[in-house]
Every structure is written in C-alpha cells, then in structure tokens.
Amino acid sequence: KILIIGAGGQIGSELTMRLRSVYGNENVVATDMRDCPMLAANGPFVQLNALDGEAYAEVVKKYKIDAIYNLVALLSAVGEANPQKAWQINMGALMNSLEIAREYNCALFTPSSIGAFGPNSPKVKTPQDTVMRPTTIYGVCKVTGELLGDYYHKRFGVDTRSVRFPGLISNVTLPGGGTTDYAVEIYYDAVKKGSYVCPIPSDVYMDMMYMPDALDACIQIMEADPSKLVHRNSFNVTSMSFTPEMLYAELRKAMPGFTMTYDVDPVKESIARSWPDSLDDTCAREEWGWKPKWDMKSMTEDMLRAVREKKEKGLI
Ligand code: VAH
C-alpha cells in the first residue's frame, strides 16, 4: 500500500493518478492538508497535516502502508518570502516521514531539486557528487533532506530514495511558487492572451522536465533493484536545459504571433542564477535505467494541446 503526503500539489496530483493506474486505486492513499475532492473521487483520500506526527502514524497503521511519497514542500521563491515557515514545513514533514518510515518499515521517496546546488557548484553538467552550498532556504532544506535520507538509510536501514528534480512542467496542476514556474505560465498566457511577461532573464539556463518523465522517475527509482544503487539521496535527473529565449523561440514555431517581454523579478533572478545550467544524470541512467522521453519540441506540442483543451472547456 502506498501513501502520498502533499498529494494536492503540482507533483502529487498527477503522481496519485499515475500510481493508482499502475498499482490499483485502492492501493494508493492520497493525503493533503487541504481537501482534494478530485483525489477522493477514485481512491482513498485522507485530509492530513503531515506536521501532525500522531495523525500521520495513525494513517500509516490503518492502511498498512509500506511505501511513502513525501511531496510536502514550500518551493524556492515562496520559501524566500518566509524562510522560517519553509524550514518548519519542509523539515517537519520530512522528519515525521523518516521517523514513521523507520518505525513502520516503510520505503520513503522524497524529491530533492536542482535547487540543492549553489553558486559554487560546477554550473555545466553538474556532477552527481560535488560541492553543494545552496543560497536559498529551499536549497538548504533539500541538502539537509538528502543528508537525513542517507543517514536514516545507513544508521537505521530505512529504504530512502530520492531524485533531484529540475523545473517540472505540467498541464494539470499549476506549480506553487517556484522559480521555474515561468516555464508553465508561458503556455497558459500564450493560449489565453497570446503574450507573456517573463520574470526570468532571457539568458538564464535551467534544467527542465515534462511531468510524464518526472512521474516515470518517481516509479522507476522505487522499483529499482536496491543492490544496484550506489547512490540514494539524491540522484541527478534531467531531460532538457533551456533559457526563456529558447522556450520563446520554440513556442513561436507553433504560434507565430506569440510575443514575450521581460519584467525580471530580482528574487527569482538571484535564485535562478545560483542554480546549475545543466545536470549530469549519468548515475541515474546507470544505476536504475533513467531515460527521459520528452524534449522541448514534443513537450511544447503537448502542453499547447492540453492548455487549448482547457480553454475550450472554459477551465481557464
Ligand atoms: C522551484 N519548481 O522552482 C521548483 C523546483 C527546480 C525547481 O525546485 O522552486
């Protein structure tokens, strides 16, 4: 039985559906502190604040959970606006997850991020193992989370696994306050307005990934043969790296009239410039067969199709 905490978020809302299609609706328990009728529609849903360790443990016992996906986090930009709250939520949920995984013998997946790297990490083809001095509270939480994950594995034998996600682009649930959100907003504004005002400077490279590939990674790593894992927390994974200018050019191929201007957000700029331009994900490829399927062209075609469909249905 699988439990997801933070199931109402950008990753969680789609991961719940994907896991239910793979393992069966009744075998995937979705939880979030907010009520999520969509997630309750086709499988078990429990309204749960993951900071309440007692309530969290009750759910794990009641449903006999053996694998947990911990997707609770305040993202980079929103975290910079309230660093104390970001630490409290991100690390509170993680500590409860690690302790519960230890006590009830559950496997635990917690995503890390390109945000775990900092300005003095090598920028191009950032290695799996390198210096990590992030300059955002989000990055500090992610590096701490990676270290705790490896500690709980080594010290207590907990089966903790993790991937460092790039910016995730999806057409189901909007991202909640990240630095890479521009790469989702641009498609919605292109369809709704035919124009977009970009908060990230035109020349800033960031790794990105289409959500279907991210969901594959979440499943593949947890199904990987543990004897082949040299690393655990956390694997570099990526599929593409681009600047706003490159994404703009790709969108104009499909929508020649689309226009983009820039109104740079200084907080998002400083975060984005502190992150890698591109990751080296060789270890994930070698240790558990990571292989992305989507690139900027195919993602753009699919995003425009999906967002246009939402507009036609009056959903946006
Ligand atoms: C953010 N989307 O922008 C998240 C993610 C790599 C970026 O961590 O904060």
Tab-separated table of N, CA and C in Angstrom, residues 10 114 166-171 173-175 178-190 196-201 204-211 240-248 250-251 258 260 262 268 275 296 299-300 302-304 307:
chain	number	residue	atom	x	y	z
A	10	GLN	N	1.648	20.141	-7.172
A	10	GLN	CA	1.898	20.006	-8.615
A	10	GLN	C	2.303	18.573	-8.981
A	114	ILE	N	17.252	20.654	-8.321
A	114	ILE	CA	18.459	21.366	-8.794
A	114	ILE	C	18.742	22.512	-7.822
A	166	PRO	N	14.531	18.767	-11.860
A	166	PRO	CA	14.634	20.103	-12.456
A	166	PRO	C	13.280	20.815	-12.314
A	167	GLY	N	13.127	21.907	-13.005
A	167	GLY	CA	11.824	22.568	-13.043
A	167	GLY	C	10.830	21.627	-13.721
A	168	LEU	N	9.680	21.398	-13.113
A	168	LEU	CA	8.710	20.464	-13.686
A	168	LEU	C	7.600	21.232	-14.390
A	169	ILE	N	7.309	20.794	-15.607
A	169	ILE	CA	6.303	21.459	-16.433
A	169	ILE	C	5.129	20.502	-16.593
A	170	SER	N	3.931	20.985	-16.223
A	170	SER	CA	2.764	20.101	-16.253
A	170	SER	C	1.536	20.904	-16.664
A	171	ASN	N	0.498	20.164	-17.102
A	171	ASN	CA	-0.717	20.861	-17.547
A	171	ASN	C	-1.931	20.473	-16.715
A	173	THR	N	-1.933	20.535	-12.676
A	173	THR	CA	-1.972	21.440	-11.517
A	173	THR	C	-0.864	22.478	-11.643
A	174	LEU	N	-1.216	23.742	-11.426
A	174	LEU	CA	-0.193	24.796	-11.550
A	174	LEU	C	0.859	24.640	-10.443
A	175	PRO	N	2.133	24.972	-10.699
A	175	PRO	CA	3.150	24.919	-9.653
A	175	PRO	C	2.887	26.001	-8.608
A	178	GLY	N	7.416	28.476	-7.448
A	178	GLY	CA	8.796	28.110	-7.730
A	178	GLY	C	9.434	29.114	-8.668
A	179	THR	N	10.754	28.981	-8.828
A	179	THR	CA	11.496	29.872	-9.723
A	179	THR	C	11.330	29.439	-11.174
A	180	THR	N	10.963	28.167	-11.360
A	180	THR	CA	10.801	27.655	-12.731
A	180	THR	C	9.353	27.750	-13.200
A	181	ASP	N	8.492	28.367	-12.399
A	181	ASP	CA	7.059	28.424	-12.772
A	181	ASP	C	6.848	29.124	-14.103
A	182	TYR	N	7.801	29.985	-14.496
A	182	TYR	CA	7.613	30.734	-15.768
A	182	TYR	C	7.389	29.780	-16.923
A	183	ALA	N	8.051	28.585	-16.838
A	183	ALA	CA	8.018	27.643	-17.972
A	183	ALA	C	6.670	26.933	-18.062
A	184	VAL	N	5.813	27.140	-17.060
A	184	VAL	CA	4.433	26.631	-17.124
A	184	VAL	C	3.510	27.798	-17.490
A	185	GLU	N	3.730	28.931	-16.812
A	185	GLU	CA	2.870	30.123	-17.037
A	185	GLU	C	2.871	30.547	-18.509
A	186	ILE	N	4.030	30.391	-19.156
A	186	ILE	CA	4.181	30.884	-20.541
A	186	ILE	C	3.164	30.218	-21.473
A	187	TYR	N	2.895	28.911	-21.251
A	187	TYR	CA	1.946	28.188	-22.126
A	187	TYR	C	0.519	28.684	-21.891
A	188	TYR	N	0.185	28.900	-20.600
A	188	TYR	CA	-1.172	29.373	-20.283
A	188	TYR	C	-1.397	30.771	-20.840
A	189	ASP	N	-0.412	31.658	-20.684
A	189	ASP	CA	-0.601	33.027	-21.197
A	189	ASP	C	-0.590	33.059	-22.720
A	190	ALA	N	0.216	32.161	-23.311
A	190	ALA	CA	0.254	32.113	-24.785
A	190	ALA	C	-1.140	31.774	-25.317
A	196	TYR	N	3.232	36.954	-23.111
A	196	TYR	CA	3.685	36.593	-21.757
A	196	TYR	C	4.761	37.564	-21.302
A	197	VAL	N	4.674	37.966	-20.030
A	197	VAL	CA	5.712	38.828	-19.444
A	197	VAL	C	6.557	37.930	-18.532
A	198	CYS	N	7.804	37.697	-18.927
A	198	CYS	CA	8.658	36.697	-18.267
A	198	CYS	C	9.458	37.304	-17.111
A	199	PRO	N	9.399	36.666	-15.912
A	199	PRO	CA	10.120	37.200	-14.750
A	199	PRO	C	11.580	36.738	-14.656
A	200	ILE	N	11.986	35.839	-15.577
A	200	ILE	CA	13.358	35.308	-15.544
A	200	ILE	C	14.123	35.905	-16.727
A	201	PRO	N	15.369	36.344	-16.524
A	201	PRO	CA	16.132	36.958	-17.627
A	201	PRO	C	16.322	35.996	-18.799
A	204	VAL	N	19.114	32.970	-18.835
A	204	VAL	CA	19.359	32.054	-17.715
A	204	VAL	C	18.929	30.634	-18.059
A	205	TYR	N	19.925	29.733	-18.109
A	205	TYR	CA	19.635	28.310	-18.342
A	205	TYR	C	19.135	27.659	-17.054
A	206	MET	N	18.099	26.799	-17.166
A	206	MET	CA	17.733	25.922	-16.054
A	206	MET	C	17.315	24.579	-16.629
A	207	ASP	N	17.639	23.524	-15.897
A	207	ASP	CA	17.155	22.187	-16.299
A	207	ASP	C	15.644	22.164	-16.146
A	208	MET	N	14.982	21.448	-17.062
A	208	MET	CA	13.531	21.322	-17.014
A	208	MET	C	13.136	19.883	-17.372
A	209	MET	N	11.916	19.519	-17.021
A	209	MET	CA	11.439	18.164	-17.315
A	209	MET	C	9.913	18.187	-17.444
A	210	TYR	N	9.387	17.449	-18.407
A	210	TYR	CA	7.947	17.349	-18.570
A	210	TYR	C	7.419	16.350	-17.516
A	211	MET	N	6.255	16.646	-16.938
A	211	MET	CA	5.753	15.850	-15.822
A	211	MET	C	5.669	14.334	-16.105
A	240	MET	N	16.072	18.172	-20.248
A	240	MET	CA	16.413	19.273	-21.154
A	240	MET	C	16.875	20.466	-20.315
A	241	SER	N	17.580	21.392	-20.971
A	241	SER	CA	18.012	22.612	-20.289
A	241	SER	C	17.828	23.742	-21.291
A	242	PHE	N	17.094	24.801	-20.872
A	242	PHE	CA	16.891	25.896	-21.821
A	242	PHE	C	16.757	27.237	-21.111
A	243	THR	N	16.853	28.296	-21.894
A	243	THR	CA	16.654	29.662	-21.393
A	243	THR	C	15.251	30.110	-21.814
A	244	PRO	N	14.733	31.187	-21.183
A	244	PRO	CA	13.434	31.712	-21.633
A	244	PRO	C	13.425	32.039	-23.130
A	245	GLU	N	14.542	32.552	-23.628
A	245	GLU	CA	14.621	32.920	-25.065
A	245	GLU	C	14.440	31.685	-25.943
A	246	MET	N	15.026	30.561	-25.524
A	246	MET	CA	14.928	29.328	-26.316
A	246	MET	C	13.495	28.787	-26.282
A	247	LEU	N	12.852	28.891	-25.106
A	247	LEU	CA	11.466	28.409	-24.998
A	247	LEU	C	10.543	29.296	-25.828
A	248	TYR	N	10.828	30.604	-25.808
A	248	TYR	CA	10.045	31.570	-26.595
A	248	TYR	C	10.134	31.217	-28.081
A	250	GLU	N	10.785	28.316	-29.398
A	250	GLU	CA	10.080	27.049	-29.649
A	250	GLU	C	8.572	27.294	-29.734
A	251	LEU	N	8.049	28.146	-28.835
A	251	LEU	CA	6.616	28.437	-28.823
A	251	LEU	C	6.196	29.164	-30.087
A	258	PHE	N	2.805	34.796	-31.216
A	258	PHE	CA	3.044	34.897	-29.767
A	258	PHE	C	4.175	35.887	-29.488
A	260	MET	N	6.647	37.826	-26.348
A	260	MET	CA	7.086	37.788	-24.946
A	260	MET	C	7.955	38.993	-24.642
A	262	TYR	N	10.006	41.022	-21.049
A	262	TYR	CA	10.612	40.661	-19.758
A	262	TYR	C	10.322	41.724	-18.709
A	268	LYS	N	13.662	36.038	-8.017
A	268	LYS	CA	13.715	34.838	-8.861
A	268	LYS	C	15.004	34.817	-9.688
A	275	TRP	N	21.619	28.518	-9.466
A	275	TRP	CA	21.414	27.095	-9.783
A	275	TRP	C	22.228	26.682	-11.003
A	296	MET	N	11.966	19.512	-25.674
A	296	MET	CA	11.276	20.806	-25.704
A	296	MET	C	10.195	20.840	-26.801
A	299	MET	N	7.234	18.389	-25.830
A	299	MET	CA	6.542	18.926	-24.647
A	299	MET	C	5.688	20.131	-25.037
A	300	THR	N	6.266	21.020	-25.864
A	300	THR	CA	5.532	22.225	-26.273
A	300	THR	C	4.266	21.861	-27.038
A	302	ASP	N	2.533	19.113	-26.764
A	302	ASP	CA	1.563	18.505	-25.857
A	302	ASP	C	0.987	19.522	-24.872
A	303	MET	N	1.831	20.454	-24.401
A	303	MET	CA	1.342	21.487	-23.474
A	303	MET	C	0.307	22.362	-24.171
A	304	LEU	N	0.599	22.787	-25.391
A	304	LEU	CA	-0.341	23.667	-26.113
A	304	LEU	C	-1.653	22.930	-26.365
A	307	VAL	N	-3.495	22.756	-22.917
A	307	VAL	CA	-3.959	24.051	-22.395
A	307	VAL	C	-5.074	24.603	-23.278
